[in-house]
Short mmCIF file of C-alpha atoms in Angstrom, two decimals:
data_model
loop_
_atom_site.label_atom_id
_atom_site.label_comp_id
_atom_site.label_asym_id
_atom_site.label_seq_id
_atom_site.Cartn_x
_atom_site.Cartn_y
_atom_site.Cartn_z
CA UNK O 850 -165.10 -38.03 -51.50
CA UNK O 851 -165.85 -40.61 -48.77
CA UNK O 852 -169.37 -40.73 -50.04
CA UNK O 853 -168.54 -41.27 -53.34
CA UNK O 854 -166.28 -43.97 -52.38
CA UNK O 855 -168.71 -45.93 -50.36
CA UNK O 856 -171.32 -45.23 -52.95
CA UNK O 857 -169.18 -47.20 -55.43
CA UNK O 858 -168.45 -49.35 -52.95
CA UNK O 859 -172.04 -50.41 -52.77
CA UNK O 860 -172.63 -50.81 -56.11
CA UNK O 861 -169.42 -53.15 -56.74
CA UNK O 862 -171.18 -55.62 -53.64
CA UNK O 863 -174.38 -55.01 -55.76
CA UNK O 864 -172.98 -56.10 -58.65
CA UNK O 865 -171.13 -59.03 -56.84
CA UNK O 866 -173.73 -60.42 -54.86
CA UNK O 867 -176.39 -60.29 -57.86
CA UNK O 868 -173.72 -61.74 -60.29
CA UNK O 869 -172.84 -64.69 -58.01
CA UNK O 870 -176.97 -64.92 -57.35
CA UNK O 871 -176.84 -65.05 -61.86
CA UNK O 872 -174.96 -67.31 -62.45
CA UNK O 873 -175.52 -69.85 -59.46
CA UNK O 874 -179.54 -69.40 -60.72
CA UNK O 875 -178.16 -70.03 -64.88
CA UNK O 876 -176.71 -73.07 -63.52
CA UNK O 877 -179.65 -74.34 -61.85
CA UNK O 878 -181.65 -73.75 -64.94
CA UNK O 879 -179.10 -75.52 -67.01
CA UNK O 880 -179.39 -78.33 -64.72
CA UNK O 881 -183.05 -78.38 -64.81
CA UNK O 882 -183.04 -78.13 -68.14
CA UNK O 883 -180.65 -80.90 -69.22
CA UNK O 884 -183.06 -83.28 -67.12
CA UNK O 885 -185.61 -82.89 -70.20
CA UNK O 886 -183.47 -83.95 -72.86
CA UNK O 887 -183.15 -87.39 -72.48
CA UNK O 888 -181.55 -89.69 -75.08
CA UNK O 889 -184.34 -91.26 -77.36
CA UNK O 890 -184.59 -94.65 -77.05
CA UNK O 891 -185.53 -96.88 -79.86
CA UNK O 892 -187.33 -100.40 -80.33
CA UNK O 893 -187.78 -102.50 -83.00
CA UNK O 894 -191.92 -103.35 -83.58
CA UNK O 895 -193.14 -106.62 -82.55
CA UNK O 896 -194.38 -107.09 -85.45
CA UNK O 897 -193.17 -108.14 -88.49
CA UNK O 898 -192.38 -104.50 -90.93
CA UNK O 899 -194.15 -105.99 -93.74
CA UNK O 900 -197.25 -105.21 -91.34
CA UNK O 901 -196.45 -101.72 -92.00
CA UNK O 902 -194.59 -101.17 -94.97
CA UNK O 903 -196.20 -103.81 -97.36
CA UNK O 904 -195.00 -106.83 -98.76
CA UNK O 905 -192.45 -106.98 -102.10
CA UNK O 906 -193.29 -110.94 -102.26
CA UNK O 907 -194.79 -113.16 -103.78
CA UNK O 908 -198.20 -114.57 -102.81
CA UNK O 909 -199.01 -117.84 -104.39
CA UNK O 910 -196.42 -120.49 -104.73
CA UNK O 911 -197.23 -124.08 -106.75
CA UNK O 912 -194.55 -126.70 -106.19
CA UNK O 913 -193.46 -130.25 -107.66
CA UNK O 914 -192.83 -132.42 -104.65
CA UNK O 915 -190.68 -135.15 -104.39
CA UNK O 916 -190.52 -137.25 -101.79
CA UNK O 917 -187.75 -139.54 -100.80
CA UNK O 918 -187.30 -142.61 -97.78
CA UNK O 919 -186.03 -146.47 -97.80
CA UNK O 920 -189.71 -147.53 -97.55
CA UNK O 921 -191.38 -144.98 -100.68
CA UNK O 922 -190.95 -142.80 -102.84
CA UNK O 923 -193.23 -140.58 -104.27
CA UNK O 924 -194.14 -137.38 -106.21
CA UNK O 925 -196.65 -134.51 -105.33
CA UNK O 926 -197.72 -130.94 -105.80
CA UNK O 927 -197.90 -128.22 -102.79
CA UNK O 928 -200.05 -124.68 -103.15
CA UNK O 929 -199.31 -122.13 -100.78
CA UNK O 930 -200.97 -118.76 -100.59
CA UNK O 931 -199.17 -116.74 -98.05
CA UNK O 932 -200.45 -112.78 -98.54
CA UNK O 933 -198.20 -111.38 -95.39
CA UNK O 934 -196.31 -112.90 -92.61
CA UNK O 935 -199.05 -115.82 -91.86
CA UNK O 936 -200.37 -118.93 -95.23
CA UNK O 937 -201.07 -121.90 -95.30
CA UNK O 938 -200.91 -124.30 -97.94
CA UNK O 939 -202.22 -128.14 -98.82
CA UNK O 940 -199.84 -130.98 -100.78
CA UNK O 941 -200.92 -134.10 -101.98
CA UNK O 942 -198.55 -137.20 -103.10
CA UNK O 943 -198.82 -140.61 -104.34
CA UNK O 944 -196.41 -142.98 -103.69
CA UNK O 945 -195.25 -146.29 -104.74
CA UNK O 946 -197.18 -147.63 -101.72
CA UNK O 947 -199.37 -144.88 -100.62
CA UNK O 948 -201.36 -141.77 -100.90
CA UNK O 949 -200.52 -138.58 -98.99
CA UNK O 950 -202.49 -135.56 -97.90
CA UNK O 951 -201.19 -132.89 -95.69
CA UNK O 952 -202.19 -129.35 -94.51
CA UNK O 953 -200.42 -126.95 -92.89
CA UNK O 954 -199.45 -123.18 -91.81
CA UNK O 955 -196.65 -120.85 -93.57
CA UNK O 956 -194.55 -118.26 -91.23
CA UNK O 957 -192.46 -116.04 -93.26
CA UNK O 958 -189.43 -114.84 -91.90
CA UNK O 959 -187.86 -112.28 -94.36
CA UNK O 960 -188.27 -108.38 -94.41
CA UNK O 961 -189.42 -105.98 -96.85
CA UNK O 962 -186.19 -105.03 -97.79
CA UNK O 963 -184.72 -108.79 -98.55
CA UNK O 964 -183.68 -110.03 -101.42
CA UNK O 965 -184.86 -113.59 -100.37
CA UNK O 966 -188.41 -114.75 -99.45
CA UNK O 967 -187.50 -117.20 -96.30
CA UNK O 968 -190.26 -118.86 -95.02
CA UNK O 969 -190.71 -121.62 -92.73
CA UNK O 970 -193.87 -124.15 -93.10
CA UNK O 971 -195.56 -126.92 -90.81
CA UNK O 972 -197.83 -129.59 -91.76
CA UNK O 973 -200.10 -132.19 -90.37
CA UNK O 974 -202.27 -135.07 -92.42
CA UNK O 975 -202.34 -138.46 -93.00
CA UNK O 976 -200.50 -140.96 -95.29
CA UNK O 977 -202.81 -143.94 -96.35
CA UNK O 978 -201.67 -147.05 -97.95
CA UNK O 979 -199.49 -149.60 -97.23
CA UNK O 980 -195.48 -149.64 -97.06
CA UNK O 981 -195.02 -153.62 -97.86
CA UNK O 982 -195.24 -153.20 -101.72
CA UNK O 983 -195.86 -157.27 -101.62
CA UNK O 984 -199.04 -156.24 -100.35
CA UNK O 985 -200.13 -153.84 -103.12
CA UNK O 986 -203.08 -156.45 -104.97
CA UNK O 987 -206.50 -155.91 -104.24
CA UNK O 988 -206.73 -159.35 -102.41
CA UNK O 989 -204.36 -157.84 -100.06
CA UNK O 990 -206.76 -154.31 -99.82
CA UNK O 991 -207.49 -155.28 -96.03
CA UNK O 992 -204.01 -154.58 -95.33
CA UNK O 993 -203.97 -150.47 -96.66
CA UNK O 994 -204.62 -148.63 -93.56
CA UNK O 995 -204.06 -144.55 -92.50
CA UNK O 996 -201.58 -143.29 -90.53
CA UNK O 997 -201.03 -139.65 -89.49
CA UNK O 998 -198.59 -138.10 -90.43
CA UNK O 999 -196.18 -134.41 -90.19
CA UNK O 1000 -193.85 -132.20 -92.21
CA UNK O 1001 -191.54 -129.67 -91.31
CA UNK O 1002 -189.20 -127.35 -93.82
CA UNK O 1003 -188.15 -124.32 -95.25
CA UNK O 1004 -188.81 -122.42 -98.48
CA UNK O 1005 -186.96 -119.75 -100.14
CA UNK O 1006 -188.21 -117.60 -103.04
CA UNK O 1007 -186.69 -115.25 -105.38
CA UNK O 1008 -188.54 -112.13 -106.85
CA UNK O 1009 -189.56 -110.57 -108.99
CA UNK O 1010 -192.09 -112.52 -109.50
CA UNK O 1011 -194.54 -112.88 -112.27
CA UNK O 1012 -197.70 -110.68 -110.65
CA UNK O 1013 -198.22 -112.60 -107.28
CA UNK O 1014 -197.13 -115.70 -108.07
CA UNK O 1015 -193.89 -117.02 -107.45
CA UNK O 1016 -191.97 -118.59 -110.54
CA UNK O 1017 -188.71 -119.62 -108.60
CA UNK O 1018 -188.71 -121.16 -105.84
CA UNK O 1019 -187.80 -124.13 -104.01
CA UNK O 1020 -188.18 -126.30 -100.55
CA UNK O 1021 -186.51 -129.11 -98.26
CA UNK O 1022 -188.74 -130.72 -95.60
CA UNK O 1023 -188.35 -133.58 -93.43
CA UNK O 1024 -192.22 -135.82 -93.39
CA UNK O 1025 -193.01 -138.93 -91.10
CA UNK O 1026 -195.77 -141.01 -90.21
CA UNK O 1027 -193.75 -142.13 -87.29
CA UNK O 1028 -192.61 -144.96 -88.59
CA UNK O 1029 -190.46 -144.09 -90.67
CA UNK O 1030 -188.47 -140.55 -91.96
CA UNK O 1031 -188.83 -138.96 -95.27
CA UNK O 1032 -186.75 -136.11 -97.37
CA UNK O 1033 -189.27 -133.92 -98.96
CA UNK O 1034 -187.85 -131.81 -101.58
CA UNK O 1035 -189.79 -128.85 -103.77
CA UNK O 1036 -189.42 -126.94 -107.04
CA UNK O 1037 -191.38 -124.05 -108.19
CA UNK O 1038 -193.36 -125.64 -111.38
CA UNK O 1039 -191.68 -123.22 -113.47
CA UNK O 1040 -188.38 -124.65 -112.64
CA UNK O 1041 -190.24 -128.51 -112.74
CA UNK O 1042 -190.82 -127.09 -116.45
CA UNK O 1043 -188.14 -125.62 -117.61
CA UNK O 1044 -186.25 -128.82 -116.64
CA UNK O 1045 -188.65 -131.23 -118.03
CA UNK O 1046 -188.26 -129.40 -121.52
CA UNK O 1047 -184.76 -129.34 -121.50
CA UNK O 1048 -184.76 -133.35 -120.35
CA UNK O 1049 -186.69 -133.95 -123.50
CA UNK O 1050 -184.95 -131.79 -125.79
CA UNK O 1051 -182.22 -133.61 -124.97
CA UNK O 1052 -183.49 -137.03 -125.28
#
């Protein structure tokens, strides 16, 4: 009887001592184990998503210019070929008292998944001419000189478009030869079109 009591009695600290041992080692595990599974982190690319995903925009843009200031007005036409994130695009105007011609780099700044084709656009070039319309006679010609000049503004675009040109769009810049300021405003030819047809269907 004794025997068989400290027989059992051995196997219940057995069974103790190798549960405790269990679950002290399950808990270590489960420690170890949680270490692995961290929470995923996540960054947005550097680069623009159209880099990866394509872009739904347009590529080619043709504007009517119009160019507004106290000391000329004038009228133009701006190309732009912007493929992905990165264009450029030239504009020439003539004004009442000059000639412009600029050149210049397009950033876009939507995403593939906008509805809107935002795009911002620099310029550099030269206006050459002369601002004293008085002056404008060819005895005066000594008197037309070049200046440089800049442009900054902002496009937007609306597709679909018709195959990779844009037919809708428009711009507002701001153009100086530092001396004086200009408004620079832009209209996708279709628009310059349409209006001109309905101008002279109504006169």
């Amino acid at each position: 009887m004794k025997k068989s009591l400290t027989i059992s009695a051995l196997i219940l600290l057995t069974m103790t001592v190798w549960g405790q041992n269990d679950s002290t080692f399950s808990h270590g595990v489960a420690q170890d184990d949680t270490s692995y599974f961290e929470e995923p982190q996540y960054r947005a690319p550097n680069r623009n998503p159209i880099y990866y995903f394509g872009s739904p925009f347009a590529s080619h843009f043709a504007e009517l210019n119009i160019m507004l200031g106290r000391e000329d007005l004038g009228v133009g036409l701006t190309y732009t070929y912007l493929p992905e994130v990165w264009g450029g695009h030239i504009t020439g105007m003539i004004g009442l008292g000059a000639r412009w011609l600029m050149v210049g780099t397009d950033y876009r700044l939507s995403k593939p998944w906008n509805k809107r084709d935002w795009q911002l656009y620099g310029s550099l070039g030269y206006r050459h001419g002369t601002l004293d319309r008085t002056l404008l006679s060819a005895a005066s010609a000594e008197n037309i000189g070049y200046s440089p000049a800049m442009e900054l503004g902002i496009r937007v675009g609306k597709i679909p478009s018709w195959g990779s040109f844009c037919m809708t769009s428009a711009s507002l810049g701001v153009l100086t030869d530092f001396q004086n300021v200009y408004v620079t405003l832009g209209f996708s030819t279709s628009m310059a079109l349409l209006a001109s047809t309905f101008f002279l269907l109504g006169l």
